[in-house]
Coordinates of C-alpha atoms in Angstrom, one line a residue:
M1 CA 22.0 13.8 7.3
T2 CA 21.9 14.9 3.8
V3 CA 18.9 16.3 1.9
V4 CA 18.9 13.0 -0.3
S5 CA 19.2 10.8 2.8
R6 CA 16.0 12.4 4.2
I7 CA 14.3 11.6 0.7
R8 CA 15.5 8.0 0.8
L9 CA 14.2 7.7 4.5
G10 CA 10.9 9.2 3.6
A11 CA 9.4 8.8 0.3
S12 CA 12.3 8.2 -2.1
L13 CA 12.0 9.4 -5.6
L14 CA 13.4 6.1 -6.6
V15 CA 11.6 3.7 -4.5
A16 CA 8.2 5.1 -3.7
G17 CA 5.1 5.2 -5.9
L18 CA 4.8 7.1 -8.9
A19 CA 6.7 10.0 -7.6
A20 CA 8.6 10.9 -10.8
L21 CA 5.7 10.7 -13.4
A22 CA 5.6 14.4 -14.1
L23 CA 6.5 15.6 -17.5
P24 CA 8.3 18.8 -17.8
F25 CA 5.1 21.0 -18.1
E26 CA 3.5 18.9 -15.4
G27 CA 6.3 19.8 -13.1
R28 CA 5.8 23.5 -14.0
A29 CA 1.9 23.2 -13.2
Q30 CA 2.8 21.5 -9.9
Q31 CA 5.7 23.8 -8.7
G32 CA 5.3 26.2 -6.0
P33 CA 6.9 29.6 -6.4
S34 CA 10.3 28.6 -5.0
A35 CA 10.7 25.4 -7.2
P36 CA 13.5 26.0 -9.7
L37 CA 13.0 25.6 -13.6
S38 CA 16.7 24.6 -13.8
I39 CA 19.6 23.5 -11.5
A40 CA 23.0 24.4 -12.5
I41 CA 25.4 21.8 -11.0
P42 CA 28.7 23.3 -9.7
G43 CA 31.8 22.2 -11.6
E44 CA 30.0 21.6 -15.0
P45 CA 31.1 24.3 -17.8
A46 CA 28.2 26.7 -18.4
D47 CA 28.4 26.2 -22.2
L48 CA 28.2 22.3 -21.9
V49 CA 25.4 20.9 -24.0
D50 CA 25.3 17.5 -22.4
R51 CA 27.7 14.7 -21.4
V52 CA 27.5 11.1 -19.9
V53 CA 27.8 11.3 -16.1
A54 CA 27.5 7.4 -15.5
V55 CA 27.1 4.1 -17.3
A56 CA 24.9 1.6 -15.5
G57 CA 24.8 -1.9 -17.0
D58 CA 23.7 -1.3 -20.6
S59 CA 22.4 2.2 -20.0
V60 CA 23.9 5.6 -19.9
I61 CA 22.8 8.6 -17.6
L62 CA 23.2 11.9 -19.0
L63 CA 24.0 15.3 -17.1
S64 CA 20.7 16.6 -18.3
Q65 CA 18.7 13.6 -17.0
L66 CA 20.4 14.1 -13.6
Q67 CA 19.3 17.7 -13.7
T68 CA 15.8 16.9 -14.4
E69 CA 15.6 14.4 -11.6
M70 CA 16.8 17.2 -9.2
I71 CA 14.2 19.6 -10.6
L72 CA 11.5 17.1 -10.1
A73 CA 12.7 16.4 -6.6
A74 CA 12.7 20.2 -5.9
A75 CA 9.2 20.5 -7.3
Q76 CA 8.0 17.7 -4.7
G77 CA 9.5 19.4 -1.8
A78 CA 13.2 18.5 -1.6
E79 CA 15.5 21.4 -0.5
F80 CA 19.0 21.3 -1.9
P81 CA 21.9 23.1 -0.4
T82 CA 23.1 26.3 -2.0
D83 CA 26.8 25.8 -1.0
P84 CA 28.4 24.8 -4.4
E85 CA 30.3 21.8 -2.7
Q86 CA 27.4 20.6 -0.8
L87 CA 25.1 20.9 -3.9
R88 CA 27.5 18.9 -6.0
L89 CA 27.6 16.2 -3.1
A90 CA 23.8 16.1 -3.1
A91 CA 23.8 15.7 -7.1
G92 CA 26.1 12.7 -6.7
E93 CA 23.6 11.2 -4.3
V94 CA 20.7 11.6 -6.7
L95 CA 22.9 10.1 -9.3
D96 CA 23.7 7.0 -7.2
Q97 CA 20.0 6.5 -6.7
M98 CA 19.5 6.8 -10.6
I99 CA 22.1 4.1 -11.1
N100 CA 20.3 1.9 -8.8
L101 CA 17.1 2.5 -10.6
Q102 CA 18.7 1.6 -14.0
L103 CA 20.2 -1.6 -12.7
L104 CA 16.9 -2.6 -10.9
L105 CA 15.0 -2.1 -14.2
Q106 CA 17.4 -4.1 -16.2
E107 CA 17.2 -7.0 -13.8
A108 CA 13.4 -6.8 -13.6
A109 CA 13.2 -7.0 -17.4
R110 CA 15.1 -10.2 -17.4
D111 CA 12.9 -11.7 -14.6
T112 CA 10.3 -13.7 -16.6
T113 CA 8.1 -14.1 -13.5
L114 CA 7.4 -10.4 -13.5
S115 CA 4.5 -9.0 -15.7
L116 CA 2.2 -6.1 -15.6
D117 CA -1.5 -6.1 -16.2
P118 CA -2.3 -3.9 -19.3
E119 CA -5.6 -2.9 -17.9
L120 CA -4.0 -1.4 -14.7
I121 CA -1.5 0.4 -16.9
D122 CA -4.2 1.8 -19.0
A123 CA -6.1 3.0 -16.0
R124 CA -3.1 4.6 -14.5
V125 CA -2.4 6.5 -17.7
Q126 CA -5.9 7.7 -18.0
S127 CA -5.8 8.7 -14.4
Q128 CA -2.8 10.7 -14.6
I129 CA -4.1 12.5 -17.8
D130 CA -7.2 13.4 -16.0
A131 CA -5.3 14.9 -13.0
V132 CA -3.1 16.9 -15.3
Q133 CA -6.0 18.1 -17.2
G134 CA -7.7 19.3 -13.9
Q135 CA -4.4 21.1 -12.8
L136 CA -4.2 22.9 -16.3
G137 CA -7.8 23.6 -16.7
G138 CA -9.3 21.2 -19.2
A139 CA -8.4 19.1 -22.2
L140 CA -7.7 22.0 -24.5
Q141 CA -5.1 23.4 -22.0
L142 CA -3.5 19.9 -21.7
Q143 CA -3.1 19.7 -25.5
T144 CA -1.7 23.2 -25.8
A145 CA 0.8 22.4 -23.0
V146 CA 1.8 19.2 -24.9
E147 CA 2.2 20.9 -28.2
A148 CA 4.4 23.6 -26.6
D149 CA 6.7 20.7 -25.4
G150 CA 7.0 19.6 -29.0
M151 CA 4.9 16.4 -28.6
T152 CA 1.5 15.2 -30.0
M153 CA -1.1 13.8 -27.7
S154 CA -0.3 10.3 -28.9
E155 CA 3.3 10.8 -28.2
Y156 CA 2.5 12.3 -24.7
R157 CA 0.3 9.3 -23.9
E158 CA 3.0 6.8 -24.9
T159 CA 5.6 8.7 -23.0
L160 CA 3.3 8.5 -19.9
R161 CA 2.7 5.0 -20.4
T162 CA 6.4 4.2 -20.6
R163 CA 7.0 6.0 -17.3
I164 CA 4.1 4.3 -15.6
E165 CA 5.2 1.0 -16.8
R166 CA 8.6 1.6 -15.4
D167 CA 7.5 2.6 -12.0
L168 CA 5.1 -0.2 -11.6
M169 CA 7.7 -2.8 -12.7
R170 CA 10.1 -1.2 -10.2
Q171 CA 7.5 -1.4 -7.4
L172 CA 6.7 -5.0 -8.3
F173 CA 10.3 -6.1 -8.4
L174 CA 11.2 -4.4 -5.0
Q175 CA 8.0 -5.6 -3.5
R176 CA 9.1 -9.3 -4.5
R177 CA 12.7 -8.8 -3.3
L178 CA 11.7 -7.4 0.0
Q179 CA 9.3 -10.3 0.7
E180 CA 12.0 -12.7 -0.1
A181 CA 14.8 -10.8 1.9
P182 CA 16.1 -12.4 5.2
P183 CA 15.5 -10.7 8.4
V184 CA 17.6 -7.7 9.2
A185 CA 19.3 -7.3 12.7
L186 CA 18.9 -3.8 14.2
D187 CA 20.5 -2.5 17.4
D188 CA 18.8 -0.1 19.7
A189 CA 21.5 2.5 19.1
E190 CA 21.0 3.0 15.5
M191 CA 17.2 3.3 15.9
R192 CA 17.9 5.8 18.7
E193 CA 20.2 7.6 16.3
L194 CA 17.6 8.0 13.5
F195 CA 15.0 9.2 16.0
E196 CA 17.2 12.0 17.4
S197 CA 18.0 13.0 13.8
Q198 CA 14.4 13.2 12.9
R199 CA 13.1 14.6 16.5
A200 CA 13.2 18.4 15.7
S201 CA 11.0 17.7 12.6
L202 CA 8.1 15.6 14.4
Q203 CA 5.0 17.3 15.4
E204 CA 3.5 17.1 18.7
R205 CA 2.0 13.7 19.6
P206 CA -1.9 13.9 19.9
E207 CA -3.6 12.2 22.9
I208 CA -3.4 8.6 22.4
I209 CA -5.7 5.9 23.5
S210 CA -4.6 2.2 23.9
I211 CA -7.2 -0.5 23.9
E212 CA -7.4 -4.4 24.0
Q213 CA -10.6 -6.0 22.4
L214 CA -12.5 -8.9 21.2
V215 CA -14.5 -8.5 17.9
I216 CA -16.8 -11.4 17.7
P217 CA -19.0 -12.0 14.7
A218 CA -22.8 -11.9 14.7
V219 CA -23.7 -15.4 13.5
P220 CA -26.8 -15.7 11.3
P221 CA -28.9 -18.7 11.8
D222 CA -28.8 -21.6 9.2
S223 CA -31.9 -20.7 7.7
M224 CA -30.3 -17.4 6.5
W225 CA -27.2 -19.4 5.2
D226 CA -29.7 -21.5 3.2
K227 CA -31.4 -18.4 1.8
A228 CA -28.0 -17.0 0.7
K229 CA -27.1 -20.5 -0.9
V230 CA -30.4 -20.2 -2.9
E231 CA -29.6 -16.8 -4.1
I232 CA -25.9 -17.6 -5.1
D233 CA -27.2 -20.6 -7.2
S234 CA -29.5 -18.3 -8.9
L235 CA -26.8 -15.8 -9.8
R236 CA -24.5 -18.7 -10.9
A237 CA -27.4 -19.9 -13.2
R238 CA -27.7 -16.4 -14.8
V239 CA -23.9 -16.3 -15.5
M240 CA -23.9 -20.0 -17.0
A241 CA -26.8 -19.0 -19.2
G242 CA -24.7 -16.2 -20.9
E243 CA -25.0 -13.0 -18.7
D244 CA -21.7 -11.2 -18.2
F245 CA -20.1 -12.1 -14.8
S246 CA -18.9 -8.6 -14.2
A247 CA -22.5 -7.1 -14.8
V248 CA -24.1 -9.6 -12.5
A249 CA -21.3 -8.7 -9.8
E250 CA -22.2 -5.0 -10.1
E251 CA -25.9 -5.7 -9.7
A252 CA -26.0 -8.3 -7.0
S253 CA -22.7 -8.8 -5.1
D254 CA -22.6 -8.0 -1.4
D255 CA -18.9 -7.3 -1.5
P256 CA -18.7 -3.4 -1.1
G257 CA -14.9 -3.5 -2.0
T258 CA -15.3 -5.2 -5.3
Q259 CA -18.9 -4.7 -6.5
A260 CA -18.5 -1.6 -8.4
N261 CA -15.6 -3.1 -10.4
G262 CA -17.5 -6.0 -11.4
G263 CA -16.2 -8.2 -8.7
D264 CA -12.6 -7.8 -9.6
L265 CA -10.1 -9.0 -6.9
G266 CA -7.1 -8.1 -9.1
W267 CA -3.9 -10.1 -9.0
F268 CA -3.2 -11.9 -5.8
R269 CA -0.7 -14.7 -4.7
R270 CA -1.3 -17.8 -2.7
G271 CA -1.8 -17.1 1.0
L272 CA -3.2 -13.6 0.7
M273 CA -6.8 -14.5 0.7
V274 CA -8.8 -16.8 2.9
A275 CA -8.2 -20.6 2.5
E276 CA -11.5 -21.1 0.7
F277 CA -10.4 -18.5 -1.9
D278 CA -6.9 -20.1 -2.4
R279 CA -8.5 -23.5 -2.7
V280 CA -10.7 -22.4 -5.6
A281 CA -8.6 -19.8 -7.3
F282 CA -5.5 -22.0 -7.7
S283 CA -7.5 -25.0 -9.0
L284 CA -9.9 -23.2 -11.4
P285 CA -9.1 -23.1 -15.1
D286 CA -9.2 -19.7 -16.9
D287 CA -12.8 -18.3 -17.7
Q288 CA -14.7 -21.1 -15.8
V289 CA -17.1 -20.1 -13.2
S290 CA -16.6 -22.0 -9.9
P291 CA -19.6 -23.9 -8.1
P292 CA -20.8 -22.1 -5.0
F293 CA -18.4 -22.2 -2.1
R294 CA -18.7 -20.9 1.4
S295 CA -16.4 -18.8 3.5
A296 CA -16.9 -16.8 6.8
Y297 CA -18.3 -13.9 4.7
G298 CA -20.9 -15.7 3.0
W299 CA -21.4 -17.8 -0.2
H300 CA -19.2 -17.1 -3.4
I301 CA -18.8 -17.9 -7.0
M302 CA -15.5 -17.0 -8.8
R303 CA -14.0 -16.8 -12.3
V304 CA -10.4 -16.6 -12.9
D305 CA -9.5 -14.2 -15.7
R306 CA -5.8 -14.9 -16.1
Q307 CA -3.0 -16.7 -14.4
R308 CA 0.7 -16.4 -14.4
P309 CA 3.4 -18.2 -12.1
G310 CA 2.3 -17.9 -8.5
E311 CA -0.5 -15.5 -9.1
V312 CA -4.1 -15.3 -10.3
K313 CA -6.4 -12.6 -11.5
A314 CA -10.1 -13.4 -10.5
R315 CA -13.5 -11.9 -9.9
H316 CA -16.1 -13.1 -7.4
I317 CA -19.6 -12.4 -6.4
L318 CA -20.6 -12.7 -2.8
V319 CA -24.1 -13.3 -1.2
Q320 CA -24.0 -12.7 2.6
P321 CA -26.6 -14.3 4.9
S322 CA -28.8 -11.6 6.4
S323 CA -28.3 -10.7 10.1
G324 CA -31.3 -9.6 11.9
P325 CA -31.9 -8.0 15.4
D326 CA -32.1 -11.6 16.9
D327 CA -28.4 -12.4 15.8
I328 CA -27.1 -9.2 17.1
G329 CA -29.1 -9.5 20.4
S330 CA -27.8 -13.1 21.0
T331 CA -24.1 -12.0 20.1
I332 CA -24.4 -9.0 22.9
E333 CA -25.4 -11.7 25.4
R334 CA -22.4 -13.8 24.4
A335 CA -20.3 -10.6 24.8
A336 CA -21.7 -10.0 28.3
E337 CA -20.4 -13.4 29.3
V338 CA -17.0 -12.5 27.9
I339 CA -16.9 -9.3 30.1
E340 CA -17.9 -11.3 33.1
R341 CA -15.1 -13.7 32.6
I342 CA -12.5 -11.1 31.9
E343 CA -13.5 -9.3 35.1
A344 CA -13.0 -12.5 37.0
G345 CA -9.4 -12.7 35.7
E346 CA -9.4 -14.3 32.3
T347 CA -7.5 -12.5 29.5
F348 CA -8.5 -11.4 26.0
D349 CA -6.2 -13.9 24.5
D350 CA -7.6 -16.8 26.7
L351 CA -11.1 -16.1 25.2
A352 CA -10.3 -15.1 21.6
D353 CA -10.5 -18.6 20.0
E354 CA -13.5 -19.8 22.1
Y355 CA -15.7 -16.8 21.2
G356 CA -14.8 -16.7 17.5
H357 CA -12.4 -13.7 17.4
E358 CA -10.9 -13.3 13.9
D359 CA -7.2 -13.4 13.5
R360 CA -7.2 -10.5 11.0
I361 CA -8.4 -8.3 13.8
P362 CA -5.9 -7.3 16.3
I363 CA -6.6 -8.0 20.1
R364 CA -4.5 -4.9 20.9
L365 CA -4.3 -1.4 19.4
P366 CA -1.5 0.2 21.5
S367 CA -1.8 3.7 20.0
I368 CA -4.9 5.3 18.6
S369 CA -5.1 9.2 18.4
R370 CA -8.2 11.1 18.5
D371 CA -7.8 12.0 15.0
E372 CA -7.6 8.4 13.9
L373 CA -10.9 7.1 15.6
N374 CA -12.9 8.0 12.5
Q375 CA -10.5 5.8 10.5
L376 CA -11.7 2.8 12.5
P377 CA -15.0 0.8 11.4
Q378 CA -18.2 2.6 12.3
G379 CA -18.9 2.3 15.9
Y380 CA -15.5 2.9 17.5
A381 CA -15.5 6.7 17.4
E382 CA -18.8 6.9 19.2
A383 CA -17.7 4.3 21.8
L384 CA -14.5 6.0 22.5
A385 CA -15.5 9.6 22.5
D386 CA -15.6 10.0 26.3
V387 CA -13.8 7.3 28.0
A388 CA -11.6 6.7 31.1
E389 CA -8.3 4.8 31.6
G390 CA -9.1 1.3 32.7
Q391 CA -12.7 1.3 31.6
M392 CA -14.6 -1.6 30.3
L393 CA -17.0 -0.5 27.6
E394 CA -20.6 -1.7 27.1
P395 CA -20.6 -4.1 24.0
F396 CA -21.1 -2.2 20.8
Q397 CA -21.9 -3.1 17.2
V398 CA -19.4 -2.5 14.5
V399 CA -19.3 -3.6 10.7
V400 CA -16.2 -5.5 9.5
N401 CA -17.5 -6.7 6.3
T402 CA -20.3 -8.3 8.4
P403 CA -21.8 -7.2 11.6
H404 CA -19.7 -7.9 14.7
I405 CA -19.9 -7.0 18.3
A406 CA -16.9 -5.3 19.9
I407 CA -15.7 -5.8 23.6
V408 CA -13.2 -3.2 24.5
R409 CA -11.2 -2.1 27.4
V410 CA -9.2 1.1 27.6
K411 CA -5.8 0.2 28.7
E412 CA -4.2 3.7 28.8
I413 CA -4.7 7.3 27.9
R414 CA -1.8 9.5 27.2
E415 CA -2.1 13.3 27.1
A416 CA -0.7 15.1 24.0
G417 CA 2.8 16.0 24.1
E418 CA 6.3 15.4 22.5
F419 CA 6.9 12.0 20.8
T420 CA 9.2 9.7 22.7
F421 CA 11.5 7.0 21.3
E422 CA 9.1 4.3 22.4
D423 CA 6.2 6.0 20.7
V424 CA 7.7 5.5 17.3
R425 CA 9.9 2.5 17.9
D426 CA 8.0 0.1 15.8
Q427 CA 7.9 2.6 12.8
I428 CA 11.6 3.3 13.1
R429 CA 12.2 -0.5 13.2
D430 CA 10.2 -1.0 9.9
R431 CA 11.8 2.0 8.2
L432 CA 15.3 0.9 9.1
S433 CA 14.7 -2.9 8.3
Q434 CA 13.2 -1.8 4.8
Q435 CA 16.1 0.6 4.1
K436 CA 18.8 -2.2 5.0
S437 CA 17.1 -4.6 2.9
L438 CA 17.0 -2.2 0.0
D439 CA 20.7 -1.4 0.6
R440 CA 21.4 -5.1 0.2
I441 CA 19.4 -5.1 -3.1
W442 CA 21.5 -2.2 -4.5
Q443 CA 24.7 -3.6 -3.3
R444 CA 24.1 -6.9 -5.0
L445 CA 23.0 -5.2 -8.1
R446 CA 26.1 -3.2 -8.2
E447 CA 28.4 -6.2 -7.4
E448 CA 26.7 -7.9 -10.4
S449 CA 26.7 -5.2 -13.1
Y450 CA 29.1 -2.9 -14.7
V451 CA 29.0 0.7 -13.2
D452 CA 31.1 3.5 -14.3
I453 CA 30.6 6.8 -12.7
R454 CA 32.1 9.8 -14.6
F455 CA 30.8 12.8 -12.3

C-alpha cells in the first residue's frame, strides 16, 4: 500500500476536516525538524519555473500547487519515498486527489441546495487566526509572518476565509452525497486484507469490557412538570416583551449543550431531532417564537433564525422539570424489579420498551476499554472500576441530559493483547464502505467532466 493510500484510508488531506488550511508560514510553524520546506519531483527540470500538470473541468493544477500539497502532507506526518521512481508515483497519487477535489468543488458550486452559514465561517476564520497567533507567539509575530509572505493582514484573512469556505463546502457536499449513496457490498476477504496490511501498525489492545444495559429515566411527578410549564411561560413572555432570545437562553436555559451559545442548535435536517422539535421547527416562520411545547427533556420554546431547502437554523430554551430524591428512589425500585425479571430469564431487549429505555442509548456496548470509561456519562467509571465477568451491578445513577438509573450486566472481560480481526471488524467495514462510496463519487465526477493529466 502506498503512502498516499494510507493517507486516504486514514485522514485524507482531500476528504477530512480542515487538514490543508495552513498557509506557508503556518506550515513552517507546525513542521517538525524532518518536514521538508520543498519537494523536488523527479523528472521535472531543475530550472523549470512552473507548468500545468493537469486540467480538471474548468480549473488547471500547476506543478507548484502539487509541490505545496505534498509539503503540507509531509508537515502533517505523511512519509514520502526517497526512491525517485516511487516518489513520482506518490506525487501522481496526490495529483489524482487534487483533481478529485477540483471536480468536487465545481459540482458543489453548481448545487443550489448547498450553502454555508457566514457566522460559522467567521468563527472558523477567527479560531484559525487565534491558533496561529498562539503558535507564533502573539498578534505582532503573526503580522510579521504575514508581511514576510508578502500579504497584508486583510489579504491573509481573506485567503484563509476562502480556504475555509472551500473545505466546509467540500465536507457538506461529501456528507450529502454519502448520505444518499446506496449500500456498498463488502466481502470478508477484502476486509481481512485491509486488516493484515495495517496489523503491524496497531497498538496493543487494552483490556476490554462488554456490557448490556437498560438506562431508564427518573420520571419527575406531574407537579414538577407543571412548575416547569409556568417557568417556560414566563421566559416566553419576556422574549415577546422585547428581550433578546439569545440573552434569555444564556441566562435561563437548562440545556448545557446550547445555553452558552444563546440556545443555538445550528443547522439541522428533518429527522435529526426528536419528533417534537421537527414538528415545530419545520412549521415555524422565521423570527417567530413558538408556543411552549413539551418533549421528554422538558418544556421548550423555539425560534427559527433561517431556513433553506430541507434545513433550518434554530434556537431554543429548555426548562427541565426538577427531579428530587423521591424520583430517584422510585426509579431505583423499578430497577430492582427489572433485575429480578432478568435473573428469572427475561432479556434486556424484552424489558426495554416496558421500562422506558430510550432508543438513542444502546442496549449493548460490546467493547469499552478502561481508558474509555471516563468518556461515558458520569457514574459508569465508578460502577465499572472493579467488576467481574457475568456480574449484575447494583443500579446506579447517571446523567444523560436528565437523571437516569442504569441497570448493567458485565457480559465479558477481555485481557489486554493484540487486536484480532473481530475486534476491529466494524471499524474496517465502516472505513471500506465509506471509501468505496467515495470512489464511486470520484468516478462519476471524472466520467462527467473533462480531465487532462499532463504529468
